[in-house]
C-alpha cells in the first residue's frame, strides 16, 4: 500500500458495519471469565493498627476461617511486616490471599519512624513487580503478585480524635495503597459517641489532606450502593468467631453480661458493609486501582529516576531506543571520565611514592655517611693509640735490652766483686710490672 493510501486509511472515520449472521465473538467476556477462573486471583491485605486492636479476629471473621495467628508482644523494638499467604477456594474460584500484619505498630516510645517499614514493604512489592516487567523473559502470567491491594487501617475506638500517629501513617501511605479506615472494637463505644467520632475522623482526614479509598461510582451497576457506602466511612466493626445462639439461630457474636453484639447485624455494627464493599463488590476495583494508580505512580517515578522520559525538551516523543542511546553515551562518557580520573590519581600516587622513596633514600645515605665518618674517626684514634703503644713497646724493649746487657755486665762484674750491696741491686733492677692503656703509663 502506498504511503498516501495508508495515511488516508488511518485518518478515515471508522465505519459501522452490520453482520450478516452470528460470528461468535460475543463469547469474549465468557472466554475472559473462564481464563480468569483457571488462572485464579490474588488479593493482598495489609492490616495496620496497634497491637491487640482486633486485626486477626477481624480477618478470621471476614473470611470465615481461622488463619494462623500469633499474638504480638508489646516489646518489639521496631515495626515489622509479617506476610502470610493462604490458598482459599469458593465454588471453583481460587484465591491466593496474603494477609500482611504490621507487627508492633504503635508500641515504640519514639513513633516517628513507625510508618517507614510499612512504606518500604509496599515499595518493595512494587519494585519486585517492576523488575519482573523489565525482564527480557517475563512470566507475569504465573507471577505471584504481592502488591498490597488494600490497607485496612484500624482506628482505636477512643471517641476523641485520631492520634497523630494515625494521621502521619495514613498520609505517608495514601499515595501508595488504597486505605480503608475502620473503627475497631466498635462494641466498646456508644451509638451517639460513634456517630460523632465518625464525623470527627472524616473531617480530620480531610483537613490533613489524607486521601482514603473511595468506592467507585462510575460503574452504573454499583454506583448507588458505593456512593451510599462512601457516606458510611469509616466503618465501625466488631469481630468474633464465637457462635452464640440468638433465637433459634447460631450467629457470630460477642456475648456480654448485658447482651449480645451480633457481628452480622447491621444495626449493631458495620461488619457486613465492610465485607460487602471489600470482598463482594469492590475487590476487583481495589486490584485495578493498585495497578493503574499506585503502581503506575511508582513505576513512573522509578523510570524517571532512572532517566527514562516520554518526551524530549521540545515536547517531541522520545523513544525508549533514544533514551537508551543517550543514557549509553552519558554512561560511556562518565566511564571514560572516571577512568581518566583514576589514571591521573594513580600517576599522582606513583609520583608521591617515588618522591617519598627518594627522600627516604637521601636520609639513609646521610645517615650512612655520618656513621662512616664516626667510624673513620674511631679508626684513626685506635690507629694512633696502636702507634703510641708500639712506640712505647719499642722503647720498653730497647730499655729491656739495655737492662739485660747491663745485667749481664754487672753479673760478670759481681762474679769478680761479690761484695756489692743488696739495696743497690734492688734499685737497679726495679722495673715497671705493667702498662696501663687508660693512663698510657707503666705501673708497679
Ligand atoms: P496482635 O496481632 O497481637 O497485634 O493482635 P490483633 O490486633 O490481631 O488482635 P486480636 O484479634 O488477637 O484480638 C485481641 C483481643 O481483642 C482478643 O481478646 C479479641 O477477642 C479481642 N477482640 C477482637 N475483636 C474485638 C472486637 O470487635 N470487640 C472487642 N470488644 N474485642 C475484640
Ligand atoms: Mg494478630
CSV table of C-alpha atoms and ligand atoms in Angstrom, one decimal:
chain,number,residue,atom,x,y,z
A,1,UNK,CA,0.0,0.0,0.0
A,2,UNK,CA,1.4,3.4,-0.9
A,3,UNK,CA,2.2,5.8,1.9
A,4,UNK,CA,-0.5,8.3,0.9
A,5,UNK,CA,-3.2,5.4,0.9
A,6,UNK,CA,-2.0,4.3,4.3
A,7,UNK,CA,-2.3,7.9,5.6
A,8,UNK,CA,-5.8,8.3,4.1
A,9,UNK,CA,-6.9,4.9,5.5
A,10,UNK,CA,-5.7,5.7,9.1
A,11,UNK,CA,-7.3,9.1,9.0
A,12,UNK,CA,-10.6,7.8,7.9
A,13,UNK,CA,-13.5,7.6,10.3
A,14,UNK,CA,-14.3,4.0,11.5
A,15,UNK,CA,-17.4,2.7,9.7
A,16,UNK,CA,-20.1,0.7,11.5
A,17,UNK,CA,-21.0,-2.5,9.7
A,18,UNK,CA,-23.7,-4.9,10.5
A,19,UNK,CA,-23.1,-8.7,10.4
A,20,UNK,CA,-25.0,-11.0,8.2
A,21,UNK,CA,-25.2,-13.7,10.9
A,22,UNK,CA,-23.7,-15.0,14.2
A,23,UNK,CA,-19.9,-14.9,14.2
A,24,UNK,CA,-19.2,-15.8,17.8
A,25,UNK,CA,-17.1,-13.0,19.3
A,26,UNK,CA,-19.9,-12.3,21.7
A,27,UNK,CA,-18.4,-15.1,23.7
A,28,UNK,CA,-15.3,-13.0,24.5
A,29,UNK,CA,-16.5,-12.0,28.0
A,30,UNK,CA,-17.1,-15.7,28.8
A,31,UNK,CA,-13.6,-16.5,27.5
A,32,UNK,CA,-12.2,-13.9,29.8
A,33,UNK,CA,-14.1,-15.2,32.8
A,34,UNK,CA,-13.1,-18.8,32.0
A,35,UNK,CA,-9.4,-17.7,31.7
A,36,UNK,CA,-9.5,-15.7,34.9
A,37,UNK,CA,-11.1,-18.6,36.8
A,38,UNK,CA,-8.4,-21.0,35.5
A,39,UNK,CA,-5.7,-18.6,36.4
A,40,UNK,CA,-7.0,-17.8,39.9
A,41,UNK,CA,-6.8,-14.5,41.7
A,42,UNK,CA,-4.5,-13.0,44.2
A,43,UNK,CA,-5.5,-10.5,46.8
A,44,UNK,CA,-3.3,-8.9,49.4
A,45,UNK,CA,-4.5,-7.1,52.5
A,46,UNK,CA,-2.3,-5.1,54.8
A,47,UNK,CA,-3.5,-4.7,58.4
A,48,UNK,CA,-2.2,-1.7,60.3
A,49,UNK,CA,-3.3,-1.0,63.8
A,50,UNK,CA,-2.0,-1.2,67.3
A,51,UNK,CA,-1.2,-4.5,69.0
A,52,UNK,CA,-4.3,-6.3,70.2
A,53,UNK,CA,-6.8,-4.0,68.4
A,54,UNK,CA,-8.5,-7.0,66.8
A,55,UNK,CA,-6.8,-7.4,63.4
A,56,UNK,CA,-6.6,-11.2,63.4
A,57,UNK,CA,-10.1,-11.6,64.8
A,58,UNK,CA,-11.5,-9.4,62.0
A,59,UNK,CA,-9.6,-11.3,59.3
A,60,UNK,CA,-10.9,-14.6,60.7
A,61,UNK,CA,-14.4,-13.2,60.8
A,62,UNK,CA,-14.2,-11.7,57.3
A,63,UNK,CA,-13.1,-14.9,55.6
A,64,UNK,CA,-15.0,-17.2,58.0
A,65,UNK,CA,-12.0,-19.3,58.7
A,66,UNK,CA,-9.1,-19.5,61.2
A,67,UNK,CA,-5.9,-18.1,59.9
A,68,UNK,CA,-2.6,-18.8,61.8
A,69,UNK,CA,-2.4,-16.2,64.5
A,70,UNK,CA,0.4,-15.3,66.8
A,71,UNK,CA,-0.1,-12.8,69.5
A,72,UNK,CA,2.3,-9.9,69.1
A,73,UNK,CA,4.4,-8.8,72.1
A,74,UNK,CA,4.3,-5.2,73.1
A,75,UNK,CA,8.1,-5.0,73.2
A,76,UNK,CA,9.0,-5.0,69.5
A,77,UNK,CA,11.9,-2.5,69.0
A,78,UNK,CA,10.5,-1.5,65.6
A,79,UNK,CA,7.5,-2.2,63.4
A,80,UNK,CA,7.9,-5.5,61.5
A,81,UNK,CA,5.9,-6.7,58.5
A,82,UNK,CA,4.7,-10.3,58.6
A,83,UNK,CA,3.1,-11.6,55.4
A,84,UNK,CA,1.2,-14.9,55.4
A,85,UNK,CA,-0.2,-16.4,52.2
A,86,UNK,CA,-3.2,-18.8,52.1
A,87,UNK,CA,-4.9,-20.6,49.2
A,88,UNK,CA,-8.7,-20.3,49.5
A,89,UNK,CA,-11.4,-21.7,47.3
A,90,UNK,CA,-15.0,-20.8,47.0
A,91,UNK,CA,-17.0,-22.7,44.3
A,92,UNK,CA,-14.5,-23.1,41.6
A,93,UNK,CA,-12.7,-19.8,42.2
A,94,UNK,CA,-9.2,-20.0,43.7
A,95,UNK,CA,-7.9,-17.0,45.7
A,96,UNK,CA,-4.3,-16.6,46.8
A,97,UNK,CA,-4.8,-14.4,49.8
A,98,UNK,CA,-1.9,-12.7,51.6
A,99,UNK,CA,-2.5,-11.0,54.9
A,100,UNK,CA,0.3,-8.8,56.0
A,101,UNK,CA,0.4,-7.7,59.6
A,102,UNK,CA,2.3,-4.6,60.8
A,103,UNK,CA,3.5,-6.3,64.0
A,104,UNK,CA,4.4,-3.9,66.9
A,105,UNK,CA,2.8,-0.9,65.4
A,106,UNK,CA,2.3,1.9,68.0
A,107,UNK,CA,4.4,0.1,70.6
A,108,UNK,CA,7.6,2.1,70.4
A,109,UNK,CA,8.3,5.0,72.6
A,110,UNK,CA,9.5,7.0,69.6
A,111,UNK,CA,6.9,6.5,66.9
A,112,UNK,CA,8.4,8.9,64.4
A,113,UNK,CA,9.7,6.1,62.1
A,114,UNK,CA,6.7,3.7,62.6
A,115,UNK,CA,5.4,4.3,59.1
A,116,UNK,CA,8.8,3.7,57.4
A,117,UNK,CA,8.9,-0.2,57.4
A,118,UNK,CA,5.3,-0.2,56.1
A,119,UNK,CA,6.2,2.2,53.2
A,120,UNK,CA,9.3,0.2,52.5
A,121,UNK,CA,7.4,-3.1,52.4
A,122,UNK,CA,4.8,-1.7,49.9
A,123,UNK,CA,7.6,-0.2,47.7
A,124,UNK,CA,9.5,-3.5,47.7
A,125,UNK,CA,6.4,-5.3,46.3
A,126,UNK,CA,6.1,-2.7,43.6
A,127,UNK,CA,9.8,-3.0,42.8
A,128,UNK,CA,9.6,-6.7,42.5
A,129,UNK,CA,6.8,-6.4,40.1
A,130,UNK,CA,8.6,-3.7,38.1
A,131,UNK,CA,11.7,-5.9,37.9
A,132,UNK,CA,9.6,-8.8,36.6
A,133,UNK,CA,8.1,-6.4,34.0
A,134,UNK,CA,11.5,-5.2,32.9
A,135,UNK,CA,12.9,-8.7,32.4
A,136,UNK,CA,13.5,-9.9,28.9
A,137,UNK,CA,11.8,-13.2,29.7
A,138,UNK,CA,8.8,-12.1,31.7
A,139,UNK,CA,6.5,-14.5,33.4
A,140,UNK,CA,3.8,-12.2,34.6
A,141,UNK,CA,1.2,-14.9,33.9
A,142,UNK,CA,2.2,-17.1,36.8
A,143,UNK,CA,4.0,-14.3,38.8
A,144,UNK,CA,2.8,-14.2,42.4
A,145,UNK,CA,1.7,-10.6,42.7
A,146,UNK,CA,2.4,-9.4,46.2
A,147,UNK,CA,1.5,-5.8,45.7
A,148,UNK,CA,-0.8,-4.6,48.5
A,149,UNK,CA,-4.3,-4.1,47.2
A,150,UNK,CA,-5.8,-2.6,50.3
A,151,UNK,CA,-4.7,-1.3,53.7
A,152,UNK,CA,-7.2,-1.8,56.5
A,153,UNK,CA,-6.3,0.9,58.9
A,154,UNK,CA,-7.6,0.0,62.4
A,155,UNK,CA,-8.6,3.1,64.4
A,156,UNK,CA,-8.7,2.8,68.2
A,157,UNK,CA,-12.3,3.5,69.5
A,158,UNK,CA,-11.3,6.4,71.7
A,159,UNK,CA,-14.3,8.5,70.8
A,160,UNK,CA,-11.9,11.5,70.8
A,161,UNK,CA,-10.0,12.1,67.6
A,162,UNK,CA,-7.3,10.5,65.5
A,163,UNK,CA,-3.9,10.1,67.0
A,164,UNK,CA,-1.1,12.0,65.2
A,165,UNK,CA,0.5,8.5,64.5
A,166,UNK,CA,-2.7,7.6,62.6
A,167,UNK,CA,-2.6,10.8,60.6
A,168,UNK,CA,1.1,10.7,59.8
A,169,UNK,CA,0.9,7.0,58.8
A,170,UNK,CA,-2.1,7.3,56.6
A,171,UNK,CA,-0.6,10.4,54.9
A,172,UNK,CA,2.6,8.5,54.1
A,173,UNK,CA,0.6,5.6,52.7
A,174,UNK,CA,-2.2,7.3,50.8
A,175,UNK,CA,-0.3,7.6,47.5
A,176,UNK,CA,0.9,4.0,47.7
A,177,UNK,CA,-2.1,2.0,48.7
A,178,UNK,CA,-5.9,2.0,48.9
A,179,UNK,CA,-6.7,2.9,52.5
A,180,UNK,CA,-10.0,1.8,54.1
A,181,UNK,CA,-10.1,3.2,57.7
A,182,UNK,CA,-12.1,1.2,60.2
A,183,UNK,CA,-13.0,1.8,63.8
A,184,UNK,CA,-12.1,-1.4,65.6
A,185,UNK,CA,-13.9,-2.9,68.6
A,186,UNK,CA,-16.9,-0.7,67.8
A,187,UNK,CA,-18.9,-2.5,70.6
A,188,UNK,CA,-16.8,-0.5,73.1
A,189,UNK,CA,-18.2,2.8,72.1
A,190,UNK,CA,-21.8,4.1,72.4
A,191,UNK,CA,-24.0,4.8,69.4
A,192,UNK,CA,-24.1,8.6,69.8
A,193,UNK,CA,-20.4,8.7,70.5
A,194,UNK,CA,-19.7,6.6,67.5
A,195,UNK,CA,-21.7,8.9,65.2
A,196,UNK,CA,-19.7,12.0,66.4
A,197,UNK,CA,-16.4,10.0,66.3
A,198,UNK,CA,-17.0,9.1,62.6
A,199,UNK,CA,-17.7,12.7,61.7
A,200,UNK,CA,-14.6,13.9,63.6
A,201,UNK,CA,-12.4,11.3,61.9
A,202,UNK,CA,-13.6,12.2,58.4
A,203,UNK,CA,-13.1,15.9,59.0
A,204,UNK,CA,-9.6,15.3,60.4
A,205,UNK,CA,-8.7,13.2,57.4
A,206,UNK,CA,-10.0,15.9,55.0
A,207,UNK,CA,-8.3,18.8,56.8
A,208,UNK,CA,-5.0,16.9,56.8
A,209,UNK,CA,-5.3,16.0,53.1
A,210,UNK,CA,-5.3,12.3,53.7
A,211,UNK,CA,-6.8,10.5,50.6
A,212,UNK,CA,-8.7,7.4,51.6
A,213,UNK,CA,-10.1,4.9,49.1
A,214,UNK,CA,-13.5,5.9,47.7
A,215,UNK,CA,-15.7,3.1,46.4
A,216,UNK,CA,-16.1,3.8,42.7
A,217,UNK,CA,-19.3,5.3,41.4
A,218,UNK,CA,-18.5,5.3,37.7
A,219,UNK,CA,-19.9,1.8,37.1
A,220,UNK,CA,-23.7,2.0,37.0
A,221,UNK,CA,-24.2,-1.4,38.4
A,222,UNK,CA,-22.6,-0.5,41.7
A,223,UNK,CA,-22.7,3.3,41.7
A,224,UNK,CA,-25.6,3.6,44.0
A,225,UNK,CA,-24.5,1.2,46.7
A,226,UNK,CA,-21.0,2.5,46.5
A,227,UNK,CA,-22.0,6.1,47.0
A,228,UNK,CA,-24.2,5.2,50.0
A,229,UNK,CA,-21.3,3.3,51.5
A,230,UNK,CA,-18.9,6.1,50.9
A,231,UNK,CA,-21.0,8.1,53.3
A,232,UNK,CA,-20.7,5.4,56.0
A,233,UNK,CA,-16.9,5.6,56.2
A,234,UNK,CA,-15.1,4.8,58.4
A,235,UNK,CA,-16.8,1.5,59.1
A,236,UNK,CA,-17.2,0.6,62.7
A,237,UNK,CA,-16.6,-3.1,63.0
A,238,UNK,CA,-16.8,-5.8,65.6
A,239,UNK,CA,-15.0,-9.1,65.1
A,240,UNK,CA,-15.7,-12.5,66.6
A,241,UNK,CA,-15.6,-16.1,65.6
A,242,UNK,CA,-17.6,-17.2,68.6
A,243,UNK,CA,-21.1,-18.6,67.8
A,244,UNK,CA,-23.9,-17.6,70.1
A,245,UNK,CA,-27.5,-18.8,69.9
A,246,UNK,CA,-29.9,-15.9,69.2
A,247,UNK,CA,-33.5,-17.1,69.0
A,248,UNK,CA,-33.1,-20.4,67.3
A,249,UNK,CA,-30.2,-19.4,65.1
A,250,UNK,CA,-26.4,-19.6,65.8
A,251,UNK,CA,-24.8,-16.3,64.9
A,252,UNK,CA,-21.3,-15.0,65.3
A,253,UNK,CA,-21.3,-12.5,68.1
A,254,UNK,CA,-19.7,-11.2,71.3
A,255,UNK,CA,-21.6,-12.0,74.4
A,256,UNK,CA,-21.7,-9.7,77.4
A,257,UNK,CA,-23.5,-9.8,80.7
A,258,UNK,CA,-25.9,-7.2,79.4
A,259,UNK,CA,-26.4,-8.6,76.0
A,260,UNK,CA,-25.1,-9.9,72.7
A,261,UNK,CA,-23.4,-7.9,69.9
A,262,UNK,CA,-24.0,-9.6,66.6
A,263,UNK,CA,-21.2,-9.2,64.1
A,264,UNK,CA,-23.5,-9.6,61.1
A,265,UNK,CA,-26.3,-7.4,62.4
A,266,UNK,CA,-26.3,-4.1,60.6
A,267,UNK,CA,-27.9,-2.3,63.5
A,268,UNK,CA,-25.0,-3.5,65.8
A,269,UNK,CA,-22.0,-2.7,63.6
A,270,UNK,CA,-20.8,-2.1,60.0
A,271,UNK,CA,-19.1,-5.5,59.6
A,272,UNK,CA,-21.5,-6.5,56.8
A,273,UNK,CA,-20.9,-3.3,55.0
A,274,UNK,CA,-17.2,-3.8,55.2
A,275,UNK,CA,-17.4,-7.4,53.9
A,276,UNK,CA,-19.8,-6.2,51.0
A,277,UNK,CA,-17.5,-3.4,50.0
A,278,UNK,CA,-14.2,-5.1,50.4
A,279,UNK,CA,-14.9,-8.6,49.1
A,280,UNK,CA,-18.2,-8.8,47.3
A,281,UNK,CA,-18.4,-5.5,45.4
A,282,UNK,CA,-15.0,-3.8,45.1
A,283,UNK,CA,-12.3,-6.5,45.3
A,284,UNK,CA,-11.6,-6.2,41.5
A,285,UNK,CA,-11.6,-2.4,41.7
A,286,UNK,CA,-9.1,-2.5,44.5
A,287,UNK,CA,-6.8,-4.7,42.5
A,288,UNK,CA,-7.2,-2.5,39.4
A,289,UNK,CA,-6.6,0.8,41.4
A,290,UNK,CA,-3.5,-0.8,42.8
A,291,UNK,CA,-2.2,-1.5,39.3
A,292,UNK,CA,-3.4,1.6,37.4
A,293,UNK,CA,-2.9,4.3,40.1
A,294,UNK,CA,-0.5,3.3,42.8
A,295,UNK,CA,1.8,1.0,40.9
A,296,UNK,CA,1.7,3.3,37.9
A,297,UNK,CA,2.9,6.2,40.0
A,298,UNK,CA,5.7,4.1,41.5
A,299,UNK,CA,6.7,2.9,38.0
A,300,UNK,CA,6.7,6.4,36.6
A,301,UNK,CA,8.8,7.9,39.4
A,302,UNK,CA,11.2,5.0,39.2
A,303,UNK,CA,11.7,5.1,35.5
A,304,UNK,CA,12.1,8.9,35.6
A,305,UNK,CA,14.7,8.5,38.3
A,306,UNK,CA,16.5,6.0,36.0
A,307,UNK,CA,16.5,8.7,33.3
A,308,UNK,CA,13.7,7.5,31.1
A,309,UNK,CA,11.2,10.0,29.6
A,310,UNK,CA,8.4,10.1,27.1
A,311,UNK,CA,9.2,13.4,25.5
A,312,UNK,CA,12.4,15.4,24.8
A,313,UNK,CA,12.8,19.1,25.9
A,314,UNK,CA,10.8,20.2,22.8
A,315,UNK,CA,7.9,18.0,23.8
A,316,UNK,CA,8.6,15.7,20.9
A,317,UNK,CA,8.1,11.9,21.6
A,318,UNK,CA,11.2,10.3,22.9
A,319,UNK,CA,11.5,6.7,22.2
A,320,UNK,CA,13.0,4.1,24.5
A,321,UNK,CA,15.7,3.5,22.0
A,322,UNK,CA,16.7,7.1,22.0
A,323,UNK,CA,16.7,7.2,25.8
A,324,UNK,CA,18.8,4.1,25.8
A,325,UNK,CA,21.3,5.6,23.3
A,326,UNK,CA,21.5,8.9,25.2
A,327,UNK,CA,22.0,7.0,28.5
A,328,UNK,CA,24.6,4.8,27.0
A,329,UNK,CA,26.5,7.8,25.7
A,330,UNK,CA,26.3,9.5,29.0
A,331,UNK,CA,27.4,6.3,30.7
A,332,UNK,CA,30.3,5.8,28.4
A,333,UNK,CA,31.4,9.4,28.8
A,334,UNK,CA,31.1,9.1,32.6
A,335,UNK,CA,33.1,5.9,32.4
A,336,UNK,CA,35.8,7.5,30.4
A,337,UNK,CA,36.0,10.5,32.7
A,338,UNK,CA,36.2,8.1,35.7
A,339,UNK,CA,38.9,6.1,34.0
A,340,UNK,CA,41.0,9.2,33.3
A,341,UNK,CA,40.5,10.4,36.9
A,342,UNK,CA,41.6,7.0,38.2
A,343,UNK,CA,44.6,7.0,35.8
A,344,UNK,CA,45.6,10.6,37.0
A,345,UNK,CA,45.2,9.5,40.6
A,346,UNK,CA,47.4,6.5,40.0
A,347,UNK,CA,50.1,8.6,38.3
A,348,UNK,CA,50.0,11.1,41.2
A,349,UNK,CA,50.2,8.3,43.7
A,350,UNK,CA,53.2,6.8,42.0
A,351,UNK,CA,54.9,10.2,41.9
A,352,UNK,CA,54.2,10.8,45.5
A,353,UNK,CA,55.5,7.4,46.5
A,354,UNK,CA,58.6,7.9,44.3
A,355,UNK,CA,59.3,11.2,46.0
A,356,UNK,CA,58.8,9.6,49.4
A,357,UNK,CA,61.2,6.8,48.5
A,358,UNK,CA,63.8,9.3,47.2
A,359,UNK,CA,63.6,11.3,50.4
A,360,UNK,CA,64.0,8.1,52.4
A,361,UNK,CA,67.0,7.1,50.3
A,362,UNK,CA,68.6,10.5,50.9
A,363,UNK,CA,68.0,10.3,54.6
A,364,UNK,CA,69.6,6.8,54.7
A,365,UNK,CA,72.5,7.9,52.6
A,366,UNK,CA,73.1,10.8,55.0
A,367,UNK,CA,72.9,8.5,58.0
A,368,UNK,CA,75.3,6.2,56.3
A,369,UNK,CA,77.8,9.0,55.6
A,370,UNK,CA,77.6,10.2,59.2
A,371,UNK,CA,78.2,6.7,60.6
A,372,UNK,CA,81.1,6.3,58.1
A,373,UNK,CA,82.7,9.5,59.4
A,374,UNK,CA,82.3,8.4,63.0
A,375,UNK,CA,83.8,5.0,62.1
A,376,UNK,CA,86.8,6.6,60.4
A,377,UNK,CA,87.4,8.9,63.3
A,378,UNK,CA,87.3,6.0,65.7
A,379,UNK,CA,89.6,4.0,63.4
A,380,UNK,CA,92.0,6.9,63.3
A,381,UNK,CA,92.0,7.2,67.1
A,382,UNK,CA,92.6,3.5,67.5
A,383,UNK,CA,95.4,3.6,64.9
A,384,UNK,CA,97.0,6.5,66.8
A,385,UNK,CA,96.7,4.6,70.1
A,386,UNK,CA,98.2,1.5,68.5
A,387,UNK,CA,101.1,3.5,67.1
A,388,UNK,CA,101.8,5.1,70.6
A,389,UNK,CA,101.6,1.6,72.1
A,390,UNK,CA,104.1,0.2,69.6
A,391,UNK,CA,106.4,3.1,70.2
A,392,UNK,CA,106.2,2.5,73.9
A,393,UNK,CA,106.7,-1.2,73.4
A,394,UNK,CA,109.7,-0.5,71.3
A,395,UNK,CA,111.1,1.9,73.9
A,396,UNK,CA,110.4,-0.7,76.5
A,397,UNK,CA,112.1,-3.4,74.5
A,398,UNK,CA,115.1,-1.1,74.0
A,399,UNK,CA,115.3,-0.5,77.7
A,400,UNK,CA,114.9,-4.1,78.4
A,401,UNK,CA,117.7,-5.0,76.1
A,402,UNK,CA,119.8,-2.3,77.7
A,403,UNK,CA,118.9,-3.6,81.2
A,404,UNK,CA,119.7,-7.1,80.2
A,405,UNK,CA,123.0,-6.0,78.8
A,406,UNK,CA,123.8,-4.1,81.9
A,407,UNK,CA,122.6,-7.0,84.0
A,408,UNK,CA,124.9,-9.4,82.2
A,409,UNK,CA,127.7,-7.0,82.5
A,410,UNK,CA,127.0,-6.5,86.2
A,411,UNK,CA,126.8,-10.2,86.7
A,412,UNK,CA,130.2,-10.6,85.2
A,413,UNK,CA,131.4,-7.8,87.4
A,414,UNK,CA,129.8,-9.3,90.5
A,415,UNK,CA,131.4,-12.6,89.9
A,416,UNK,CA,134.6,-10.6,90.0
A,417,UNK,CA,133.4,-8.3,93.0
A,418,UNK,CA,130.9,-10.4,95.2
A,419,UNK,CA,130.6,-7.7,97.9
A,420,UNK,CA,128.2,-5.4,96.1
A,421,UNK,CA,125.2,-4.3,98.4
A,422,UNK,CA,121.7,-5.8,98.1
A,423,UNK,CA,120.0,-2.5,98.2
A,424,UNK,CA,121.8,-1.1,95.2
A,425,UNK,CA,120.9,-4.3,93.3
A,426,UNK,CA,117.2,-3.9,94.1
A,427,UNK,CA,117.0,-0.3,92.9
A,428,UNK,CA,118.9,-1.1,89.8
A,429,UNK,CA,116.6,-3.9,88.8
A,430,UNK,CA,113.2,-2.3,89.8
A,431,UNK,CA,111.3,-2.3,86.5
A,432,UNK,CA,107.6,-1.4,85.9
A,433,UNK,CA,105.4,-4.5,86.2
A,434,UNK,CA,102.5,-3.4,83.9
A,435,UNK,CA,101.5,-0.9,81.3
A,436,UNK,CA,98.1,0.9,81.7
A,437,UNK,CA,96.4,1.6,78.4
A,438,UNK,CA,93.9,4.1,80.1
A,439,UNK,CA,96.7,6.3,81.6
A,440,UNK,CA,99.3,5.4,79.0
A,441,UNK,CA,101.9,4.8,81.8
A,442,UNK,CA,103.8,1.9,83.4
A,443,UNK,CA,102.7,1.0,86.8
A,444,UNK,CA,104.4,-1.0,89.6
B,1,LIG,P1,-1.9,-8.7,67.6
B,1,LIG,O1,-1.8,-9.5,66.4
B,1,LIG,O2,-1.3,-9.4,68.8
B,1,LIG,O3,-1.4,-7.3,67.4
B,1,LIG,O4,-3.4,-8.5,68.0
B,1,LIG,P2,-4.7,-8.4,67.0
B,1,LIG,O5,-4.8,-6.9,66.6
B,1,LIG,O6,-4.6,-9.4,65.9
B,1,LIG,O7,-5.9,-8.6,68.0
B,1,LIG,P3,-6.6,-10.0,68.2
B,1,LIG,O8,-7.5,-10.3,67.0
B,1,LIG,O9,-5.7,-11.0,68.6
B,1,LIG,O10,-7.6,-9.6,69.4
B,1,LIG,C1,-7.1,-9.2,70.6
B,1,LIG,C2,-8.2,-9.2,71.6
B,1,LIG,O11,-9.2,-8.3,71.3
B,1,LIG,C3,-8.8,-10.6,71.8
B,1,LIG,O12,-9.1,-10.8,73.1
B,1,LIG,C4,-10.1,-10.5,71.0
B,1,LIG,O13,-11.1,-11.3,71.5
B,1,LIG,C5,-10.5,-9.0,71.2
B,1,LIG,N1,-11.3,-8.5,70.2
B,1,LIG,C6,-11.2,-8.7,68.9
B,1,LIG,N2,-12.1,-8.1,68.2
B,1,LIG,C7,-12.8,-7.5,69.1
B,1,LIG,C8,-14.0,-6.6,69.0
B,1,LIG,O14,-14.5,-6.3,67.9
B,1,LIG,N3,-14.5,-6.1,70.1
B,1,LIG,C9,-14.0,-6.4,71.3
B,1,LIG,N4,-14.5,-5.9,72.4
B,1,LIG,N5,-12.9,-7.2,71.5
B,1,LIG,C10,-12.4,-7.7,70.4
B,2,LIG,MG1,-3.0,-10.6,65.3
